[in-house]
PDB file of C-alpha atoms in Angstrom:
ATOM      1  CA  MET A 168       0.000   0.000   0.000  1.00  0.00           C
ATOM      2  CA  SER A 169       1.208   3.476  -0.761  1.00  0.00           C
ATOM      3  CA  GLN A 170       1.111   6.204   1.856  1.00  0.00           C
ATOM      4  CA  SER A 171      -1.229   9.054   0.923  1.00  0.00           C
ATOM      5  CA  ASP A 172      -0.648  12.735   1.553  1.00  0.00           C
ATOM      6  CA  PRO A 173      -2.607  14.040   4.584  1.00  0.00           C
ATOM      7  CA  ALA A 174      -3.643  17.053   2.488  1.00  0.00           C
ATOM      8  CA  ASP A 175      -5.371  14.663   0.058  1.00  0.00           C
ATOM      9  CA  GLU A 176      -7.403  13.179   2.875  1.00  0.00           C
ATOM     10  CA  ALA A 177      -8.267  16.598   4.324  1.00  0.00           C
ATOM     11  CA  LEU A 178      -9.418  17.923   0.949  1.00  0.00           C
ATOM     12  CA  ALA A 179     -11.486  14.802   0.334  1.00  0.00           C
ATOM     13  CA  THR A 180     -13.109  15.127   3.761  1.00  0.00           C
ATOM     14  CA  ILE A 181     -13.923  18.808   3.214  1.00  0.00           C
ATOM     15  CA  ALA A 182     -15.301  18.073  -0.249  1.00  0.00           C
ATOM     16  CA  SER A 183     -17.519  15.311   1.133  1.00  0.00           C
ATOM     17  CA  ILE A 184     -18.849  17.695   3.790  1.00  0.00           C
ATOM     18  CA  LEU A 185     -19.631  20.318   1.158  1.00  0.00           C
ATOM     19  CA  ASP A 186     -21.409  17.738  -0.999  1.00  0.00           C
ATOM     20  CA  GLN A 187     -23.873  16.858   1.776  1.00  0.00           C
ATOM     21  CA  PRO A 188     -27.229  18.636   1.662  1.00  0.00           C
ATOM     22  CA  GLU A 189     -27.927  21.009   4.522  1.00  0.00           C
ATOM     23  CA  PRO A 190     -30.475  19.830   7.091  1.00  0.00           C
ATOM     24  CA  PRO A 191     -33.832  21.624   7.118  1.00  0.00           C
ATOM     25  CA  HIS A 192     -33.800  24.874   9.092  1.00  0.00           C
ATOM     26  CA  GLY A 193     -34.280  24.139  12.774  1.00  0.00           C
ATOM     27  CA  ALA A 194     -33.470  20.427  12.533  1.00  0.00           C
ATOM     28  CA  ASN A 195     -30.558  20.757  14.966  1.00  0.00           C
ATOM     29  CA  LYS A 196     -32.448  22.752  17.599  1.00  0.00           C
ATOM     30  CA  ALA A 197     -32.400  21.369  21.101  1.00  0.00           C
ATOM     31  CA  ALA A 198     -35.709  20.439  22.695  1.00  0.00           C
ATOM     32  CA  GLY A 199     -37.409  23.365  24.355  1.00  0.00           C
ATOM     33  CA  GLU A 200     -35.721  26.066  22.256  1.00  0.00           C
ATOM     34  CA  THR A 201     -38.102  28.700  21.076  1.00  0.00           C
ATOM     35  CA  SER A 202     -38.279  29.639  17.473  1.00  0.00           C
ATOM     36  CA  GLU A 203     -37.669  33.221  16.455  1.00  0.00           C
ATOM     37  CA  PRO A 204     -39.057  34.779  13.283  1.00  0.00           C
ATOM     38  CA  VAL A 205     -36.761  33.967  10.383  1.00  0.00           C
ATOM     39  CA  GLN A 206     -36.991  35.204   6.833  1.00  0.00           C
ATOM     40  CA  GLU A 207     -35.919  32.310   4.651  1.00  0.00           C
ATOM     41  CA  THR A 208     -34.201  32.951   1.348  1.00  0.00           C
ATOM     42  CA  PRO A 209     -36.825  32.368  -1.341  1.00  0.00           C
ATOM     43  CA  ALA A 210     -36.220  29.955  -4.186  1.00  0.00           C
ATOM     44  CA  GLY A 211     -35.538  31.371  -7.604  1.00  0.00           C
ATOM     45  CA  ASP A 212     -35.001  35.019  -8.396  1.00  0.00           C
ATOM     46  CA  GLU A 213     -37.725  36.380  -6.116  1.00  0.00           C
ATOM     47  CA  ALA A 214     -36.743  39.299  -3.910  1.00  0.00           C
ATOM     48  CA  PRO A 215     -36.995  38.624  -0.173  1.00  0.00           C
ATOM     49  CA  VAL A 216     -40.030  40.111   1.518  1.00  0.00           C
ATOM     50  CA  ALA A 217     -39.839  41.599   4.986  1.00  0.00           C
ATOM     51  CA  PRO A 218     -42.072  40.101   7.658  1.00  0.00           C
ATOM     52  CA  THR A 219     -45.491  41.732   7.900  1.00  0.00           C
ATOM     53  CA  SER A 220     -44.632  43.190  11.312  1.00  0.00           C
ATOM     54  CA  GLY A 221     -41.899  45.318   9.717  1.00  0.00           C
ATOM     55  CA  ALA A 222     -38.172  44.945   9.885  1.00  0.00           C
ATOM     56  CA  ASP A 223     -38.103  43.803  13.526  1.00  0.00           C
ATOM     57  CA  GLY A 224     -37.194  40.098  13.443  1.00  0.00           C
ATOM     58  CA  TYR A 225     -36.061  40.038   9.800  1.00  0.00           C
ATOM     59  CA  SER A 226     -33.320  37.423   9.741  1.00  0.00           C
ATOM     60  CA  LYS A 227     -31.123  35.480   7.341  1.00  0.00           C
ATOM     61  CA  MET A 228     -28.443  32.826   7.707  1.00  0.00           C
ATOM     62  CA  GLY A 229     -25.290  32.468   5.677  1.00  0.00           C
ATOM     63  CA  PRO A 230     -24.379  29.334   3.739  1.00  0.00           C
ATOM     64  CA  GLY A 231     -22.292  26.442   4.940  1.00  0.00           C
ATOM     65  CA  PRO A 232     -22.282  22.799   5.881  1.00  0.00           C
ATOM     66  CA  MET A 233     -22.205  23.324   9.650  1.00  0.00           C
ATOM     67  CA  GLU A 234     -24.574  25.481  11.662  1.00  0.00           C
ATOM     68  CA  ALA A 235     -21.854  26.111  14.251  1.00  0.00           C
ATOM     69  CA  ILE A 236     -19.885  28.266  11.785  1.00  0.00           C
ATOM     70  CA  ARG A 237     -22.756  29.914   9.892  1.00  0.00           C
ATOM     71  CA  PHE A 238     -23.313  33.642  10.085  1.00  0.00           C
ATOM     72  CA  LYS A 239     -26.744  34.899  11.073  1.00  0.00           C
ATOM     73  CA  TRP A 240     -28.062  38.428  10.784  1.00  0.00           C
ATOM     74  CA  THR A 241     -31.150  39.549  12.684  1.00  0.00           C
ATOM     75  CA  VAL A 242     -32.807  42.958  12.687  1.00  0.00           C
ATOM     76  CA  ARG A 243     -34.255  44.267  15.948  1.00  0.00           C
ATOM     77  CA  ARG A 244     -35.808  47.527  16.950  1.00  0.00           C
ATOM     78  CA  GLY A 245     -33.995  49.400  19.703  1.00  0.00           C
ATOM     79  CA  ASP A 246     -35.520  51.361  22.573  1.00  0.00           C
ATOM     80  CA  ASP A 247     -34.601  54.539  20.685  1.00  0.00           C
ATOM     81  CA  GLY A 248     -36.791  53.553  17.712  1.00  0.00           C
ATOM     82  CA  GLY A 249     -33.816  52.821  15.463  1.00  0.00           C
ATOM     83  CA  TYR A 250     -33.130  49.430  13.926  1.00  0.00           C
ATOM     84  CA  TYR A 251     -30.051  47.393  14.761  1.00  0.00           C
ATOM     85  CA  VAL A 252     -28.585  44.307  13.117  1.00  0.00           C
ATOM     86  CA  ASP A 253     -27.100  41.608  15.337  1.00  0.00           C
ATOM     87  CA  GLU A 254     -24.532  39.458  13.525  1.00  0.00           C
ATOM     88  CA  THR A 255     -23.608  36.114  15.095  1.00  0.00           C
ATOM     89  CA  ILE A 256     -21.592  33.051  14.154  1.00  0.00           C
ATOM     90  CA  GLY A 257     -23.230  29.844  15.313  1.00  0.00           C
ATOM     91  CA  ALA A 258     -25.700  29.628  18.167  1.00  0.00           C
ATOM     92  CA  SER A 259     -23.528  30.638  21.112  1.00  0.00           C
ATOM     93  CA  SER A 260     -21.513  33.628  19.896  1.00  0.00           C
ATOM     94  CA  VAL A 261     -21.811  37.152  21.235  1.00  0.00           C
ATOM     95  CA  PRO A 262     -23.541  39.321  18.616  1.00  0.00           C
ATOM     96  CA  VAL A 263     -21.747  42.146  16.858  1.00  0.00           C
ATOM     97  CA  THR A 264     -24.296  44.938  16.540  1.00  0.00           C
ATOM     98  CA  SER A 265     -24.561  47.544  13.770  1.00  0.00           C
ATOM     99  CA  GLY A 266     -26.866  50.529  13.912  1.00  0.00           C
ATOM    100  CA  PRO A 267     -28.937  52.509  14.482  1.00  0.00           C
ATOM    101  CA  MET A 268     -30.399  52.699  10.996  1.00  0.00           C
ATOM    102  CA  SER A 269     -33.758  52.896   9.277  1.00  0.00           C
ATOM    103  CA  ALA A 270     -35.851  49.739   8.785  1.00  0.00           C
ATOM    104  CA  GLU A 271     -35.133  49.756   5.043  1.00  0.00           C
ATOM    105  CA  ALA A 272     -31.403  50.240   5.606  1.00  0.00           C
ATOM    106  CA  ALA A 273     -31.303  47.389   8.135  1.00  0.00           C
ATOM    107  CA  ILE A 274     -33.043  44.986   5.737  1.00  0.00           C
ATOM    108  CA  LYS A 275     -30.723  46.040   2.896  1.00  0.00           C
ATOM    109  CA  TRP A 276     -27.706  45.568   5.190  1.00  0.00           C
ATOM    110  CA  VAL A 277     -28.813  42.009   6.038  1.00  0.00           C
ATOM    111  CA  ASP A 278     -29.516  41.183   2.377  1.00  0.00           C
ATOM    112  CA  ASP A 279     -26.141  42.602   1.279  1.00  0.00           C
ATOM    113  CA  ARG A 280     -24.232  40.639   3.949  1.00  0.00           C
ATOM    114  CA  GLU A 281     -26.036  37.420   3.028  1.00  0.00           C
ATOM    115  CA  SER A 282     -25.339  37.950  -0.666  1.00  0.00           C
ATOM    116  CA  GLU A 283     -21.651  38.612   0.034  1.00  0.00           C
ATOM    117  CA  ALA A 284     -21.421  35.505   2.234  1.00  0.00           C
ATOM    118  CA  ASN A 285     -23.001  33.368  -0.489  1.00  0.00           C
ATOM    119  CA  LEU A 286     -20.534  34.661  -3.078  1.00  0.00           C
ATOM    120  CA  ARG A 287     -17.545  33.993  -0.798  1.00  0.00           C
ATOM    121  CA  PHE A 288     -18.813  30.523   0.063  1.00  0.00           C
ATOM    122  CA  ASP A 289     -19.326  29.656  -3.619  1.00  0.00           C
ATOM    123  CA  ARG A 290     -15.801  30.849  -4.455  1.00  0.00           C
ATOM    124  CA  LEU A 291     -14.312  28.791  -1.619  1.00  0.00           C
ATOM    125  CA  ARG A 292     -16.314  25.691  -2.582  1.00  0.00           C
ATOM    126  CA  ASN A 293     -15.234  26.034  -6.236  1.00  0.00           C
ATOM    127  CA  GLU A 294     -11.590  26.507  -5.228  1.00  0.00           C
ATOM    128  CA  MET A 295     -11.695  23.439  -3.004  1.00  0.00           C
ATOM    129  CA  ALA A 296     -13.363  21.370  -5.722  1.00  0.00           C
ATOM    130  CA  ALA A 297     -10.693  22.433  -8.227  1.00  0.00           C
ATOM    131  CA  ARG A 298      -7.931  21.491  -5.801  1.00  0.00           C
ATOM    132  CA  THR A 299      -9.554  18.136  -5.139  1.00  0.00           C
ATOM    133  CA  ASP A 300      -9.672  17.533  -8.899  1.00  0.00           C
ATOM    134  CA  GLU A 301      -5.979  18.463  -9.185  1.00  0.00           C
ATOM    135  CA  VAL A 302      -5.027  16.137  -6.348  1.00  0.00           C
ATOM    136  CA  GLU A 303      -7.003  13.297  -7.924  1.00  0.00           C
ATOM    137  CA  LEU A 304      -5.327  13.928 -11.275  1.00  0.00           C
ATOM    138  CA  ILE A 305      -1.873  13.820  -9.663  1.00  0.00           C
ATOM    139  CA  ARG A 306      -2.788  10.730  -7.645  1.00  0.00           C
ATOM    140  CA  LEU A 307      -3.760   8.952 -10.850  1.00  0.00           C
ATOM    141  CA  GLY A 308      -0.474  10.036 -12.458  1.00  0.00           C
ATOM    142  CA  GLY A 309      -2.083  12.285 -15.030  1.00  0.00           C
ATOM    143  CA  GLY A 310      -0.338  15.579 -14.587  1.00  0.00           C
ATOM    144  CA  ASP A 311       2.146  17.874 -12.900  1.00  0.00           C
ATOM    145  CA  ILE A 312       1.062  20.862 -10.874  1.00  0.00           C
TER     146      ILE A 312
END
């Protein structure tokens, strides 16, 4: 048996994680956790619609295979009447708050951050897939990198 490069195994593991479908939203919640209003990303090219109660509670999650490292952005109304966006990573992080801003600006901020996160995630996934392909090609003796 030949000894494989640990980087090959790591890339294969990461690629297999990225190939798994994400669980439905809320599937990993512990029993007894309350659900907060979440604005899911609609399918297709539809523009997201704010909850009927206004911007307060408007929320989106970033992409990724593990909930523990996903970004989440949630709009809340402050005591001063302004809107604030709490940005967290995973369920137990301390939020980083931006604001005050108008309701429209807060929703746009959340949408922009989610869009940027999706673009970065897609670039990373494509880069990892390309590297996995290169490693497989080298492993099979088909090329020099």
